[in-house]
Amino acid sequence: MAGPPARLDELITYVVGREPDGPALERLSDANLVAEYLGDVADHLVGHFVELARQDGASWAEIGRRLGVSKQAAQKRFVAKRAEAADLLPPGVLARFTDRARNVMERAEEEARQAGHDEVNGGHLLLGLMHEPDGLAVRALLGLGAPTETVRAATRATLDPPGAPRPGPLTLSPGAQRVRDLTFQEALRLGHNYVGTEHLLLGLLRRPTEPGARVLVALGVTREAVEAWVVEAYARAGSAG
């Protein structure tokens, strides 16, 4: 069996490349971020095949034996992982989000709740982004010719008809969970140890068939154009949102 695609020497080169002249402590912080991300990816990888095994009729005892753990340990790990993934911002994720990005997620949930929808999808995430007009995401959309009101109206037109507001917290749809996870990839790729509104927008555009992303594509907004705008904004201001 061939080795996994990510080798230690490649990861070391990646971390060093983020801060070529940086102190060792700064590199340690970057290495820790990458390790956390890889840990999440590893959990998603194994969890994906656990789900497939369960769909094929495998018992938790059989899955546990394959993983070298008890039935109870397998259930605890993967059932709890699914529940955590459905939360909008689990504690480990929350720590990486800027205040604006956290507000986007809260507003997205409120948009879904007030519309009487069962879960938060990519359309609600895009509506949440519209609540942060000073964030880089909205500024990028404006710069690319997609006004806030146009985006908002087009997004609402694609969502299910509104119903009675729903009480209590909502969970993310599977597609929106994937968007949330992709924001970390976008942040790492741009060399950042936090998630801002711009990373949420880039993560959404990584899923072009997701509600919200389809609206942006129809308006002529591409991930490449957003990234170019954001990178230029970093260069001009040295700040993120």
Tab-separated table of C-alpha atoms in Angstrom:
chain	number	residue	atom	x	y	z
A	1	MET	CA	0.000	0.000	0.000
A	2	ALA	CA	1.361	3.444	-0.942
A	3	GLY	CA	1.958	5.964	1.810
A	4	PRO	CA	-0.488	8.831	2.475
A	5	PRO	CA	-0.193	11.932	0.263
A	6	ALA	CA	1.005	14.278	3.039
A	7	ARG	CA	4.609	13.488	4.047
A	8	LEU	CA	6.330	14.943	7.096
A	9	ASP	CA	9.006	16.683	5.035
A	10	GLU	CA	6.324	18.328	2.877
A	11	LEU	CA	4.486	19.561	5.960
A	12	ILE	CA	7.692	20.946	7.481
A	13	THR	CA	8.481	22.739	4.216
A	14	TYR	CA	4.954	24.159	4.175
A	15	VAL	CA	5.193	25.519	7.740
A	16	VAL	CA	8.642	27.022	7.160
A	17	GLY	CA	7.433	28.579	3.928
A	18	ARG	CA	4.691	30.488	5.730
A	19	GLU	CA	7.263	32.424	7.798
A	20	PRO	CA	10.667	31.914	6.093
A	21	ASP	CA	12.418	34.360	8.412
A	22	GLY	CA	10.116	33.952	11.393
A	23	PRO	CA	11.156	32.859	14.894
A	24	ALA	CA	10.774	29.266	16.003
A	25	LEU	CA	7.855	30.119	18.297
A	26	GLU	CA	5.915	31.606	15.401
A	27	ARG	CA	6.558	28.473	13.370
A	28	LEU	CA	5.410	26.395	16.341
A	29	SER	CA	2.058	28.222	16.293
A	30	ASP	CA	1.713	27.604	12.570
A	31	ALA	CA	2.638	23.940	12.991
A	32	ASN	CA	0.000	23.562	15.686
A	33	LEU	CA	-2.655	25.060	13.422
A	34	VAL	CA	-1.730	22.700	10.597
A	35	ALA	CA	-1.771	19.742	13.024
A	36	GLU	CA	-5.252	20.702	14.214
A	37	TYR	CA	-6.439	20.936	10.629
A	38	LEU	CA	-4.909	17.570	9.709
A	39	GLY	CA	-6.525	16.039	12.777
A	40	ASP	CA	-9.921	17.284	11.627
A	41	VAL	CA	-9.295	15.981	8.108
A	42	ALA	CA	-8.274	12.586	9.509
A	43	ASP	CA	-11.447	12.394	11.579
A	44	HIS	CA	-13.565	13.296	8.555
A	45	LEU	CA	-11.755	10.682	6.459
A	46	VAL	CA	-12.348	7.850	8.918
A	47	GLY	CA	-15.844	9.101	9.693
A	48	HIS	CA	-16.756	9.015	6.008
A	49	PHE	CA	-15.907	5.316	5.771
A	50	VAL	CA	-17.569	4.581	9.100
A	51	GLU	CA	-20.781	5.997	7.629
A	52	LEU	CA	-20.380	3.843	4.515
A	53	ALA	CA	-19.752	0.756	6.639
A	54	ARG	CA	-22.866	1.489	8.702
A	55	GLN	CA	-24.901	1.885	5.488
A	56	ASP	CA	-23.603	-1.528	4.401
A	57	GLY	CA	-24.973	-3.006	7.624
A	58	ALA	CA	-21.780	-3.230	9.702
A	59	SER	CA	-22.353	-3.235	13.446
A	60	TRP	CA	-20.563	-0.922	15.863
A	61	ALA	CA	-18.792	-3.985	17.271
A	62	GLU	CA	-17.406	-4.839	13.802
A	63	ILE	CA	-16.372	-1.232	13.191
A	64	GLY	CA	-14.690	-1.087	16.579
A	65	ARG	CA	-12.680	-4.251	15.839
A	66	ARG	CA	-11.450	-2.771	12.550
A	67	LEU	CA	-10.370	0.390	14.360
A	68	GLY	CA	-8.801	-1.486	17.247
A	69	VAL	CA	-11.209	-0.097	19.843
A	70	SER	CA	-14.287	-1.305	21.667
A	71	LYS	CA	-17.819	-1.028	20.312
A	72	GLN	CA	-18.552	1.625	22.929
A	73	ALA	CA	-15.459	3.649	22.048
A	74	ALA	CA	-16.311	3.600	18.333
A	75	GLN	CA	-19.869	4.730	18.990
A	76	LYS	CA	-18.769	7.444	21.379
A	77	ARG	CA	-16.186	8.789	18.946
A	78	PHE	CA	-18.240	8.895	15.766
A	79	VAL	CA	-21.743	9.518	17.063
A	80	ALA	CA	-20.407	12.422	19.136
A	81	LYS	CA	-18.378	13.635	16.153
A	82	ARG	CA	-21.485	13.800	13.990
A	83	ALA	CA	-23.331	15.750	16.653
A	84	GLU	CA	-20.432	18.182	17.052
A	85	ALA	CA	-20.106	18.665	13.298
A	86	ALA	CA	-23.764	19.649	13.099
A	87	ASP	CA	-23.258	22.493	15.586
A	88	LEU	CA	-22.719	25.811	13.850
A	89	LEU	CA	-19.523	26.556	15.756
A	90	PRO	CA	-18.216	23.797	18.081
A	91	PRO	CA	-15.766	25.091	20.741
A	92	GLY	CA	-12.635	24.102	18.803
A	93	VAL	CA	-13.919	25.869	15.703
A	94	LEU	CA	-15.197	28.925	17.540
A	95	ALA	CA	-11.735	29.859	18.771
A	96	ARG	CA	-10.499	30.345	15.192
A	97	PHE	CA	-13.341	32.595	14.016
A	98	THR	CA	-13.044	36.385	14.132
A	99	ASP	CA	-15.854	38.337	15.794
A	100	ARG	CA	-17.268	39.232	12.393
A	101	ALA	CA	-17.156	35.637	11.192
A	102	ARG	CA	-18.898	34.481	14.380
A	103	ASN	CA	-21.586	37.097	13.830
A	104	VAL	CA	-22.056	35.846	10.271
A	105	MET	CA	-22.782	32.346	11.579
A	106	GLU	CA	-25.177	33.673	14.223
A	107	ARG	CA	-26.989	35.819	11.659
A	108	ALA	CA	-27.175	32.892	9.244
A	109	GLU	CA	-28.888	30.821	11.921
A	110	GLU	CA	-31.268	33.684	12.657
A	111	GLU	CA	-32.097	34.030	8.946
A	112	ALA	CA	-32.998	30.334	8.809
A	113	ARG	CA	-34.929	30.411	12.079
A	114	GLN	CA	-37.003	33.459	11.169
A	115	ALA	CA	-37.833	31.909	7.797
A	116	GLY	CA	-39.012	28.720	9.500
A	117	HIS	CA	-36.378	26.576	7.799
A	118	ASP	CA	-35.211	23.288	9.312
A	119	GLU	CA	-31.461	23.880	8.991
A	120	VAL	CA	-28.846	26.415	7.970
A	121	ASN	CA	-27.632	25.996	4.393
A	122	GLY	CA	-25.254	27.881	2.118
A	123	GLY	CA	-27.932	30.400	1.207
A	124	HIS	CA	-28.350	31.362	4.847
A	125	LEU	CA	-24.567	31.633	5.191
A	126	LEU	CA	-24.512	34.108	2.310
A	127	LEU	CA	-27.328	36.093	3.921
A	128	GLY	CA	-25.317	36.051	7.151
A	129	LEU	CA	-22.349	37.547	5.316
A	130	MET	CA	-24.561	40.443	4.195
A	131	HIS	CA	-24.943	41.428	7.856
A	132	GLU	CA	-21.247	42.367	8.004
A	133	PRO	CA	-20.994	45.222	5.465
A	134	ASP	CA	-17.513	46.214	6.680
A	135	GLY	CA	-16.139	42.676	6.382
A	136	LEU	CA	-13.826	41.776	3.531
A	137	ALA	CA	-16.405	39.392	2.056
A	138	VAL	CA	-19.006	42.066	1.385
A	139	ARG	CA	-16.368	44.566	0.329
A	140	ALA	CA	-15.051	42.021	-2.172
A	141	LEU	CA	-18.541	41.391	-3.560
A	142	LEU	CA	-19.134	45.119	-3.954
A	143	GLY	CA	-15.776	45.473	-5.656
A	144	LEU	CA	-16.748	42.708	-8.075
A	145	GLY	CA	-20.069	44.304	-8.972
A	146	ALA	CA	-22.425	42.359	-6.692
A	147	PRO	CA	-24.331	44.871	-4.495
A	148	THR	CA	-25.581	43.689	-1.122
A	149	GLU	CA	-29.276	44.158	-1.871
A	150	THR	CA	-28.973	42.337	-5.184
A	151	VAL	CA	-27.236	39.396	-3.485
A	152	ARG	CA	-29.751	39.347	-0.653
A	153	ALA	CA	-32.810	39.423	-2.939
A	154	ALA	CA	-31.401	36.789	-5.296
A	155	THR	CA	-30.514	34.497	-2.386
A	156	ARG	CA	-33.909	34.716	-0.726
A	157	ALA	CA	-35.548	33.908	-4.055
A	158	THR	CA	-33.697	30.558	-4.144
A	159	LEU	CA	-34.630	29.445	-0.618
A	160	ASP	CA	-37.726	27.531	0.432
A	161	PRO	CA	-40.808	29.715	1.050
A	162	PRO	CA	-40.785	31.203	4.556
A	163	GLY	CA	-42.918	29.682	7.277
A	164	ALA	CA	-43.506	30.242	10.961
A	165	PRO	CA	-40.304	31.078	12.882
A	166	ARG	CA	-38.687	28.058	14.529
A	167	PRO	CA	-37.690	28.161	18.201
A	168	GLY	CA	-34.382	26.857	19.505
A	169	PRO	CA	-30.988	26.337	17.869
A	170	LEU	CA	-30.617	24.954	14.354
A	171	THR	CA	-27.933	22.768	12.811
A	172	LEU	CA	-25.959	23.118	9.598
A	173	SER	CA	-26.966	21.191	6.495
A	174	PRO	CA	-24.339	18.681	5.306
A	175	GLY	CA	-23.357	21.063	2.521
A	176	ALA	CA	-23.001	23.998	4.916
A	177	GLN	CA	-20.904	21.840	7.253
A	178	ARG	CA	-18.566	21.209	4.344
A	179	VAL	CA	-18.424	24.926	3.575
A	180	ARG	CA	-17.527	25.645	7.200
A	181	ASP	CA	-14.764	23.064	7.089
A	182	LEU	CA	-13.439	24.445	3.793
A	183	THR	CA	-13.001	27.868	5.365
A	184	PHE	CA	-10.062	26.448	7.325
A	185	GLN	CA	-8.453	25.194	4.119
A	186	GLU	CA	-8.860	28.647	2.599
A	187	ALA	CA	-7.358	30.322	5.674
A	188	LEU	CA	-4.382	27.948	5.694
A	189	ARG	CA	-3.868	28.353	1.971
A	190	LEU	CA	-3.679	32.134	2.410
A	191	GLY	CA	-1.330	31.781	5.377
A	192	HIS	CA	-3.748	32.839	8.131
A	193	ASN	CA	-4.349	31.318	11.559
A	194	TYR	CA	-7.899	32.668	11.867
A	195	VAL	CA	-11.142	32.501	9.888
A	196	GLY	CA	-12.608	35.797	8.692
A	197	THR	CA	-15.583	36.661	6.505
A	198	GLU	CA	-13.385	36.437	3.413
A	199	HIS	CA	-12.525	32.814	4.179
A	200	LEU	CA	-16.205	31.991	4.637
A	201	LEU	CA	-16.946	33.488	1.233
A	202	LEU	CA	-14.106	31.562	-0.406
A	203	GLY	CA	-15.237	28.364	1.306
A	204	LEU	CA	-18.769	28.874	0.007
A	205	LEU	CA	-17.468	29.381	-3.527
A	206	ARG	CA	-15.565	26.080	-3.224
A	207	ARG	CA	-19.037	24.458	-3.304
A	208	PRO	CA	-20.509	26.012	-6.470
A	209	THR	CA	-23.669	23.870	-6.315
A	210	GLU	CA	-24.455	24.915	-2.731
A	211	PRO	CA	-27.348	27.357	-2.195
A	212	GLY	CA	-25.845	30.826	-2.070
A	213	ALA	CA	-22.844	29.856	-4.159
A	214	ARG	CA	-25.166	29.356	-7.134
A	215	VAL	CA	-26.395	32.916	-6.661
A	216	LEU	CA	-22.856	34.277	-6.734
A	217	VAL	CA	-21.942	32.253	-9.796
A	218	ALA	CA	-25.042	33.583	-11.579
A	219	LEU	CA	-23.924	37.123	-10.706
A	220	GLY	CA	-20.546	36.442	-12.263
A	221	VAL	CA	-18.631	36.151	-8.985
A	222	THR	CA	-15.941	33.457	-9.049
A	223	ARG	CA	-13.679	32.131	-6.324
A	224	GLU	CA	-10.630	33.182	-8.325
A	225	ALA	CA	-11.894	36.758	-8.626
A	226	VAL	CA	-12.713	36.951	-4.919
A	227	GLU	CA	-9.317	35.578	-3.943
A	228	ALA	CA	-7.522	38.063	-6.206
A	229	TRP	CA	-9.526	40.946	-4.695
A	230	VAL	CA	-8.869	39.753	-1.138
A	231	VAL	CA	-5.130	39.246	-1.680
A	232	GLU	CA	-4.888	42.741	-3.129
A	233	ALA	CA	-6.802	44.110	-0.144
A	234	TYR	CA	-4.335	42.410	2.224
A	235	ALA	CA	-1.478	43.986	0.345
A	236	ARG	CA	-3.079	47.431	0.502
A	237	ALA	CA	-4.235	47.415	4.115
A	238	GLY	CA	-2.563	44.477	5.844
A	239	SER	CA	-5.865	43.648	7.578
A	240	ALA	CA	-8.589	41.055	7.355
A	241	GLY	CA	-12.200	40.830	8.389
